[in-house]
Tab-separated table of C-alpha atoms in Angstrom:
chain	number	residue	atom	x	y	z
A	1	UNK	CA	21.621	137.385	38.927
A	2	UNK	CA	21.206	134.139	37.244
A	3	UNK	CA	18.183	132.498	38.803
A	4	UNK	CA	14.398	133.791	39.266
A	5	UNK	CA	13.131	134.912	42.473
A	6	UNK	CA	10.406	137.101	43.157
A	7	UNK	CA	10.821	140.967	44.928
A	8	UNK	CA	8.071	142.908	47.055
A	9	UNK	CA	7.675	146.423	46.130
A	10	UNK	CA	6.642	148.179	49.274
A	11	UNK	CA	5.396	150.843	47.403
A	12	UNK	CA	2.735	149.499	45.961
A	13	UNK	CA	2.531	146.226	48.092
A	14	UNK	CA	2.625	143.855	45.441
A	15	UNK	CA	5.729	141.733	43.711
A	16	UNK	CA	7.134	141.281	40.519
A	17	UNK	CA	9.192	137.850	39.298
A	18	UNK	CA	12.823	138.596	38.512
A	19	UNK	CA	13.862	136.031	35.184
A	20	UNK	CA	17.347	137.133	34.868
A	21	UNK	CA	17.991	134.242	32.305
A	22	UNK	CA	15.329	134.888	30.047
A	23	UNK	CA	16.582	137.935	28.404
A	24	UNK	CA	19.119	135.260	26.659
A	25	UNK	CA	16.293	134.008	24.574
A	26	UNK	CA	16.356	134.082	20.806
A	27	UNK	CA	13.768	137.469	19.476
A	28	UNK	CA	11.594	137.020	16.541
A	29	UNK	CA	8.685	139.086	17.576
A	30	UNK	CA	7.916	142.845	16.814
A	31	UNK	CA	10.504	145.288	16.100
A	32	UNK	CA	10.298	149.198	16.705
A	33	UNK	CA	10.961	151.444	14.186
A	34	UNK	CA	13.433	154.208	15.788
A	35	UNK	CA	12.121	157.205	16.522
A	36	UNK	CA	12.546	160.203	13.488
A	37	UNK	CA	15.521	162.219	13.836
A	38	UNK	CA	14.543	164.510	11.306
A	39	UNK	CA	12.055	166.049	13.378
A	40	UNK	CA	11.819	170.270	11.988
A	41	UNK	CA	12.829	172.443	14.706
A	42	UNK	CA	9.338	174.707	13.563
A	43	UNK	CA	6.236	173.450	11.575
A	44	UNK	CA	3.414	175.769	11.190
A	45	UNK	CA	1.609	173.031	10.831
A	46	UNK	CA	2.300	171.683	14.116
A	47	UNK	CA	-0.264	172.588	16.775
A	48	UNK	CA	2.535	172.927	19.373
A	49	UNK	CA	4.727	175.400	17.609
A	50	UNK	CA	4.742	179.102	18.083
A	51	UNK	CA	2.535	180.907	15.900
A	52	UNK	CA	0.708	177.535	15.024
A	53	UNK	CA	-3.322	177.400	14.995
A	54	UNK	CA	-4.494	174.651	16.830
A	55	UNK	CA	-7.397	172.202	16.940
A	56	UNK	CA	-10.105	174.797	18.764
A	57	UNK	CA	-8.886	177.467	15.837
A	58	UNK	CA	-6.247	179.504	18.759
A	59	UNK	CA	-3.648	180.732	17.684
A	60	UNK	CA	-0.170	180.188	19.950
A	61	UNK	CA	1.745	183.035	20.940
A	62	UNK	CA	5.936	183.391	19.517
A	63	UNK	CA	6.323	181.628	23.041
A	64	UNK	CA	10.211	181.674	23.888
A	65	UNK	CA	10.116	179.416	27.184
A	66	UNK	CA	7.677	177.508	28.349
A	67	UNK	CA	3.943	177.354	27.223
A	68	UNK	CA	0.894	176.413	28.917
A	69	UNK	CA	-2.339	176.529	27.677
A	70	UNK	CA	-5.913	174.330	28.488
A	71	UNK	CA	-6.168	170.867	26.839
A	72	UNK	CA	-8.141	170.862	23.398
A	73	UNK	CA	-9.094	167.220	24.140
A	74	UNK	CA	-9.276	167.496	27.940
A	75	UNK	CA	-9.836	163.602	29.626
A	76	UNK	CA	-10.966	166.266	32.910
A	77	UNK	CA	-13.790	169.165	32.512
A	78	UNK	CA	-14.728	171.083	35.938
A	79	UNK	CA	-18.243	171.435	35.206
A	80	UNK	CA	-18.788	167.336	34.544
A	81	UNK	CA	-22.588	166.532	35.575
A	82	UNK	CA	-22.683	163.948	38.365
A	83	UNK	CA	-23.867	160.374	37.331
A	84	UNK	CA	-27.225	159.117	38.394
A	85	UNK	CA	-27.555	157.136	41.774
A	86	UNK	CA	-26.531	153.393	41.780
A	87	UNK	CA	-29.034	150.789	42.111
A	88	UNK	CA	-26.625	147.958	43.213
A	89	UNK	CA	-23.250	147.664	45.082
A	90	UNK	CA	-21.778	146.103	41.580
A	91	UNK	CA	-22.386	149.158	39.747
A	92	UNK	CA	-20.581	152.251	41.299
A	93	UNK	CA	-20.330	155.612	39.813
A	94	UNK	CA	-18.735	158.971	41.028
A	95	UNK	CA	-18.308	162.227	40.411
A	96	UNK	CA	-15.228	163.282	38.080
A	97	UNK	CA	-14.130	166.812	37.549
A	98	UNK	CA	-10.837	168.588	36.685
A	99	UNK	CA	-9.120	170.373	34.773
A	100	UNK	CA	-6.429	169.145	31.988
A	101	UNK	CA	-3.177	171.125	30.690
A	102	UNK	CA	-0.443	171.199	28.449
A	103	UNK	CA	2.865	172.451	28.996
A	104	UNK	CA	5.427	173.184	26.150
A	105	UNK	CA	9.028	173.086	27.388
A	106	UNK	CA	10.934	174.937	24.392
A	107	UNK	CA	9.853	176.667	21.617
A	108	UNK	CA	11.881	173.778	18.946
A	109	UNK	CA	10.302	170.699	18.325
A	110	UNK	CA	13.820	168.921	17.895
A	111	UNK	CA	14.800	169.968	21.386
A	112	UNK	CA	14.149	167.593	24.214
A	113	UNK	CA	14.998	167.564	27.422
A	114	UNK	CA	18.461	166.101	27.477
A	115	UNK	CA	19.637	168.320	24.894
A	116	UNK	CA	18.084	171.605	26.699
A	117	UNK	CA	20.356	173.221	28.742
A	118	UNK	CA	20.022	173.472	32.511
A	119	UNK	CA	18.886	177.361	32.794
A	120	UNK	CA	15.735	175.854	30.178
A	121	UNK	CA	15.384	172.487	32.417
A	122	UNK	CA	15.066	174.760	35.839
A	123	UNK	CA	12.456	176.829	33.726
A	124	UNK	CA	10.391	173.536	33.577
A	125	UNK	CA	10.611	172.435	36.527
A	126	UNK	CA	9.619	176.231	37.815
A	127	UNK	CA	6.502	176.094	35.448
A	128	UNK	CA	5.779	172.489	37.347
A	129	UNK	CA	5.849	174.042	40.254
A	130	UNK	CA	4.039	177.062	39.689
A	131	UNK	CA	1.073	174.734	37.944
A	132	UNK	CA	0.922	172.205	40.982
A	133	UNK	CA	0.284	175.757	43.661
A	134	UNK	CA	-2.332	176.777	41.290
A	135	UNK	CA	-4.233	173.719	41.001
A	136	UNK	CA	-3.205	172.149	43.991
A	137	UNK	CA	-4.837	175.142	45.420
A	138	UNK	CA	-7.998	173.882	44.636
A	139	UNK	CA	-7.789	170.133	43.421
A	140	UNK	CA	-6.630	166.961	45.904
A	141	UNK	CA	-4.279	165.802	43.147
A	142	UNK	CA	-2.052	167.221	40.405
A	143	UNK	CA	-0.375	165.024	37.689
A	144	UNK	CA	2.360	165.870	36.008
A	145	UNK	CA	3.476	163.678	33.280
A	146	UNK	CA	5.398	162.901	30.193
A	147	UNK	CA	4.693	160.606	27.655
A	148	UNK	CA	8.026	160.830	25.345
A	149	UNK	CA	8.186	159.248	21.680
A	150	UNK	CA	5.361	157.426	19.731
A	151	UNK	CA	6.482	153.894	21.498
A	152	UNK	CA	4.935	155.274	24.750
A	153	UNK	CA	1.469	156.717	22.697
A	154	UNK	CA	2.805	160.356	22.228
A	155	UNK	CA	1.089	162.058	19.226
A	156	UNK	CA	3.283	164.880	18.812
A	157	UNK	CA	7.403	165.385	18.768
A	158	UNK	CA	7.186	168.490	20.251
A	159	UNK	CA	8.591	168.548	23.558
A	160	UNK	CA	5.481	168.963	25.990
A	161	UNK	CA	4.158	166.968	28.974
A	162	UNK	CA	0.596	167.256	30.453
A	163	UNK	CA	-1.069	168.244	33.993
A	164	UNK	CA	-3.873	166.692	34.902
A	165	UNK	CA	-5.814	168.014	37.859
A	166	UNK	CA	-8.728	165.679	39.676
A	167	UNK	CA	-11.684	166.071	41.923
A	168	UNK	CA	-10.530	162.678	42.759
A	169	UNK	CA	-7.277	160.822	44.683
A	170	UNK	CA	-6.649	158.288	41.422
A	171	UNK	CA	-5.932	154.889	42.236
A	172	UNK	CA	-1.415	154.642	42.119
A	173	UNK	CA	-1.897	157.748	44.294
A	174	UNK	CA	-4.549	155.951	46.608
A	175	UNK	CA	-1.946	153.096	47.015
A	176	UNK	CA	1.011	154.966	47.561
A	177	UNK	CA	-0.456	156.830	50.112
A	178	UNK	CA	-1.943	153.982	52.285
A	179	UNK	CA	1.637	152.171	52.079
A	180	UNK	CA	3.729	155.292	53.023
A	181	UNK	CA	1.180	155.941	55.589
A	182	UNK	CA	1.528	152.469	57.318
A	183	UNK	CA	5.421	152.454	56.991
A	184	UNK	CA	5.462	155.697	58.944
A	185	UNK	CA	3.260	154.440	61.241
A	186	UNK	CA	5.045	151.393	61.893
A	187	UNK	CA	8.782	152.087	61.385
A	188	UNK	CA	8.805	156.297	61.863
A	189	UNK	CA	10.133	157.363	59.327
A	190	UNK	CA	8.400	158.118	55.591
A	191	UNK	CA	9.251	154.881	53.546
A	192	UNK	CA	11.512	156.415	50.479
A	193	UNK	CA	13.172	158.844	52.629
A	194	UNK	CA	14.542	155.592	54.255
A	195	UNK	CA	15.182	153.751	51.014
A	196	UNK	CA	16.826	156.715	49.538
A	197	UNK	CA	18.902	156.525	52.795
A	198	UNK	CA	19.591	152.820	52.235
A	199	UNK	CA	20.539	153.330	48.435
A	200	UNK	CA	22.591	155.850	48.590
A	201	UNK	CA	24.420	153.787	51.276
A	202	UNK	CA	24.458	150.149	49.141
A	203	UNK	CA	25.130	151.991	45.836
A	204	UNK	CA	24.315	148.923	43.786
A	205	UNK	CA	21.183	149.959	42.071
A	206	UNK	CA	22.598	153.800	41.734
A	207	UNK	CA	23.062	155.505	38.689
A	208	UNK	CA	23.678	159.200	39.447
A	209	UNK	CA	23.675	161.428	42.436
A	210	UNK	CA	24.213	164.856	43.646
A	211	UNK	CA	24.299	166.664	46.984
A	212	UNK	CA	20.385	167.290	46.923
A	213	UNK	CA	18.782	163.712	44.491
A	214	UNK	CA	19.539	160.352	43.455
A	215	UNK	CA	18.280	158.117	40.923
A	216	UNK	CA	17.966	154.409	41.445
A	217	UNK	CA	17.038	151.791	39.487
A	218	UNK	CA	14.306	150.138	42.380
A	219	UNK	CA	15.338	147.261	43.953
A	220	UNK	CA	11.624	146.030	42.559
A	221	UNK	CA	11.643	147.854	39.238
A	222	UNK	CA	9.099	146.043	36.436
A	223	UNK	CA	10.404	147.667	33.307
A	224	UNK	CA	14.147	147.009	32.555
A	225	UNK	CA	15.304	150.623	32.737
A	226	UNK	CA	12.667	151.962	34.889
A	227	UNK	CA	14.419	154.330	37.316
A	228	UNK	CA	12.899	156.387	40.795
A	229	UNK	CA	13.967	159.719	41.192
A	230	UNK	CA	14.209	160.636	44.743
A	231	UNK	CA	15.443	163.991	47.387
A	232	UNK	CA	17.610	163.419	49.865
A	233	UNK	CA	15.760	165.706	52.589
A	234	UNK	CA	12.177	164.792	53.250
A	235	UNK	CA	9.958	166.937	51.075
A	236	UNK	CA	6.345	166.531	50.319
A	237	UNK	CA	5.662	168.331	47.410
A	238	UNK	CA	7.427	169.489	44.206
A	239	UNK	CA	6.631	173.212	45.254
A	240	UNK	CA	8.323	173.096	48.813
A	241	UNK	CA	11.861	172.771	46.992
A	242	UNK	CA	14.089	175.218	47.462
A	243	UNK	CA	16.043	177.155	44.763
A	244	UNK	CA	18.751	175.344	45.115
A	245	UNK	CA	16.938	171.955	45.100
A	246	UNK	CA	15.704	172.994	42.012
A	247	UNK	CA	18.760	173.894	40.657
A	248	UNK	CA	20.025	170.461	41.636
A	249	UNK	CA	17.401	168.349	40.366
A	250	UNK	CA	17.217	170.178	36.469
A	251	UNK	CA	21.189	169.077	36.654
A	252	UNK	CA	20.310	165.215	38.013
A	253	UNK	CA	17.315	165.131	35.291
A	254	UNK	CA	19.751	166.400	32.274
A	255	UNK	CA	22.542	163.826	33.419
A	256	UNK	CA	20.159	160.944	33.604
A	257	UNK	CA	18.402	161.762	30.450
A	258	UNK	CA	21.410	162.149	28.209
A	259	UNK	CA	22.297	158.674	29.608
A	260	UNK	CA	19.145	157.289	28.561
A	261	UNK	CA	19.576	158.556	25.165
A	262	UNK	CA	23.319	156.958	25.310
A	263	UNK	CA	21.922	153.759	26.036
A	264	UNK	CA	20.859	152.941	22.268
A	265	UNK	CA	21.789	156.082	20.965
A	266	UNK	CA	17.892	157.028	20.313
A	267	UNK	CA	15.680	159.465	21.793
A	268	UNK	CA	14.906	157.362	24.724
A	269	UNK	CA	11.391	157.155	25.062
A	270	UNK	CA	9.378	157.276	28.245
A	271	UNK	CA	6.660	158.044	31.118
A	272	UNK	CA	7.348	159.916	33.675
A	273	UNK	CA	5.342	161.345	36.276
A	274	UNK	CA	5.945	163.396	39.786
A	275	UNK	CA	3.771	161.717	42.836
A	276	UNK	CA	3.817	164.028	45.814
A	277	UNK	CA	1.491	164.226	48.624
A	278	UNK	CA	-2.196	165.400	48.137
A	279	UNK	CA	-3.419	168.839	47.891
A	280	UNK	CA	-6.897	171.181	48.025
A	281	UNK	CA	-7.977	170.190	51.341
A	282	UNK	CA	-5.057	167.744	52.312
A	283	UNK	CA	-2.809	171.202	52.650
A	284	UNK	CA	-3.908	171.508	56.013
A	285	UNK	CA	-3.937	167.593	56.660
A	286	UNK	CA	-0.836	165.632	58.362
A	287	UNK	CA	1.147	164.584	54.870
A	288	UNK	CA	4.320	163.872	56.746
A	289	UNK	CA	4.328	160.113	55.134
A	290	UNK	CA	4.357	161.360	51.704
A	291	UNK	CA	7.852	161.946	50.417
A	292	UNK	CA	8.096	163.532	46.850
A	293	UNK	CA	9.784	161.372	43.955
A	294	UNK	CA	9.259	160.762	40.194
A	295	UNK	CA	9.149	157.509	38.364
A	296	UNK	CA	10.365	156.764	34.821
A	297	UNK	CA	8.924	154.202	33.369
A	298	UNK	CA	10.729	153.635	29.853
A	299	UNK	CA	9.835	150.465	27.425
A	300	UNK	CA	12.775	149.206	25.799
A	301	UNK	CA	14.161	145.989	26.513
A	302	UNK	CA	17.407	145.102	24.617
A	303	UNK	CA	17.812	147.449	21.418
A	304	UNK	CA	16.046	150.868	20.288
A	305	UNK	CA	13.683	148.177	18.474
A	306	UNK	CA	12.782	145.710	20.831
A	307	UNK	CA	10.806	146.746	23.448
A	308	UNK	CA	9.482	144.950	26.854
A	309	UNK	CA	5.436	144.433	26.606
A	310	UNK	CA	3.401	143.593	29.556
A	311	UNK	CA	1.288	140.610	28.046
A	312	UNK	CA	0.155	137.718	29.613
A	313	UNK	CA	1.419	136.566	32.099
A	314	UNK	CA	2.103	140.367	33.843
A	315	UNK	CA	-2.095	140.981	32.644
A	316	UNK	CA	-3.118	137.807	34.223
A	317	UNK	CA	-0.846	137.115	37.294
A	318	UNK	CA	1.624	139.669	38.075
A	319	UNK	CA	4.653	141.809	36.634
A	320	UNK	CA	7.782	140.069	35.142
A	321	UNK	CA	11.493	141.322	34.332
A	322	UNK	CA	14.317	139.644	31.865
A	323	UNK	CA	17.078	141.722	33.865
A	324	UNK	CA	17.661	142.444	37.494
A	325	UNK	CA	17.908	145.952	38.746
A	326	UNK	CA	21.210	145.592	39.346
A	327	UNK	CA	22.330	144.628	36.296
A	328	UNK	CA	20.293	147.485	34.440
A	329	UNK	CA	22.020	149.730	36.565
A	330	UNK	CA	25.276	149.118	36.486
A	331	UNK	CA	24.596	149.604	32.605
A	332	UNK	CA	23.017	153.028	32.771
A	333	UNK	CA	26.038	154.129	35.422
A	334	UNK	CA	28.844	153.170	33.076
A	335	UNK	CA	27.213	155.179	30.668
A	336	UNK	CA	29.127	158.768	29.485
A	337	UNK	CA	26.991	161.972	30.724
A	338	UNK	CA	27.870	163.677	27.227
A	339	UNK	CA	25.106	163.102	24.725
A	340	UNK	CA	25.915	160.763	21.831
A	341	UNK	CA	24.982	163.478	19.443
């Protein structure tokens, strides 16, 4: 707790220095401003809202749930020409085609997730589901992600995430799968289905639990409240849960959320993203290494205005943290599951 050491992270086979002391240091760099709390519940000029026109001249539907509907600015198109031939093993170019979504969760822009209640959470996570069949059907890989608050690059308050669907395996996918792969291969079982196993035993880097989840600070987390969300049964993909699994996991995801939001008494802000095994072709391939789990990767550091940034020495050599895992949990744990508003 008081001296730096380093920690491998299995999952992506790399490490990350621990410098428990350093979050004692004096700050005089760059302070946040806190995220608005005077966010209107409906703006027609908000391209997100129901009723609202957006960039492409639509028009959204009085949605009353969820709402999906295709990118306007899609990173992914399925019809993408292939790039020319290389002429040299330095310059490499491949194909790239998908397909890009957005996904509403409530029809209020000052409602996010921690403040929804659990019937609206399971209606998410049944609309993740439901988009990871469809494109999985037909695409290796389906990301679903979150990018919450302007700290973390989102341009919009609304409460939305994004699904990206590739042609492609990217390249944290790519990793994960090689290193689950080789830990089945070499121990038998998948590697976080042990580790859950081994947290939920140790309890030290817990911070809430239930009869079907638990979420862990990792014992080789890089941001200071970075947390792993993770099923107690081995499960591959978000659509094999069952009913009850998902009825279980929107009540782990509102608990953890509103303690987030406790933490600094902000709207927390965030990444977060579900990793599962591979689809398209890989349904009918041997995924039994692959064990479903979500990672949240939030910023802040020691206030709602001072946030961690990965800067030197975590560009040039390799990731750093001012806390231990250990210590950030035992902070999120202590923290009340009732929303500070």
């Amino acid at each position: 707790a008081e001296h730096q050491h380093v920690r491998y992270n299995p999952l992506r086979d790399d490490w990350v220095l621990v410098s428990a002391h350093r979050v004692k240091r004096p700050w005089q760099g760059h302070l946040e401003k806190p995220p608005a709390e005077d966010v209107p519940r409906w703006d027609p000029k908000n391209p997100l809202c129901p009723g609202a026109t957006r960039a492409n001249g639509e028009v959204n539907p009085m949605y009353e749930g969820t709402f999906v509907f295709p990118n306007d600015f899609p990173a992914l198109q399925p019809d993408a020409p292939e790039p020319d031939a290389s002429d040299h093993p330095l310059f490499q170019a491949a194909p790239a085609q998908g397909v890009c979504k957005v996904m509403c969760f409530h029809p209020w822009s000052d409602l996010t997730l921690p403040l929804m209640s659990l019937p609206e959470i399971r209606a998410v996570i049944d609309a993740w589901a439901e988009l990871a069949t469809e494109l999985g059907a037909s695409y290796p890989w389906v990301q679903i992600f979150e990018n919450k608050g302007m700290m973390m690059g989102c341009s919009n308050p609304h409460p939305h995430c994004q699904v990206w669907a590739s042609s492609f395996i990217p390249n944290e996918a790519r990793l994960e799968d090689r290193t689950q792969r080789q830990h089945l291969s070499q121990h038998g079982v998948p590697m976080l289905l042990e580790y859950a196993e081994q947290e939920a035993r140790r309890k030290e880097r817990l911070v809430v639990e239930n009869a079907d989840w638990l979420v862990v600070v990792p014992y080789w987390a890089t941001w200071p409240y970075q947390t792993l969300l993770l099923p107690r049964r081995h499960v591959c993909r978000l659509q094999d849960l069952s009913d009850s699994e998902k009825d279980s996991l929107a009540s782990i995801m509102q608990r953890l959320l509103i303690k987030y939001d406790n933490l600094f008494e902000v709207s927390f802000p965030y990444s977060m993203g579900w990793h599962g095994a591979p689809t398209g072709a890989y349904l009918e391939e041997d995924c039994r290494h692959w064990q479903l789990h979500a990672h949240y990767y939030p910023p802040l550091l020691r206030s709602a205005t001072v946030r961690k940034f990965m800067v030197g020495y975590e560009m040039l050599a390799q990731a750093q943290r001012d806390l231990t895992p250990e210590q950030t949990a035992e902070r999120l744990r202590s923290l009340p599951e009732v929303h500070y508003k």
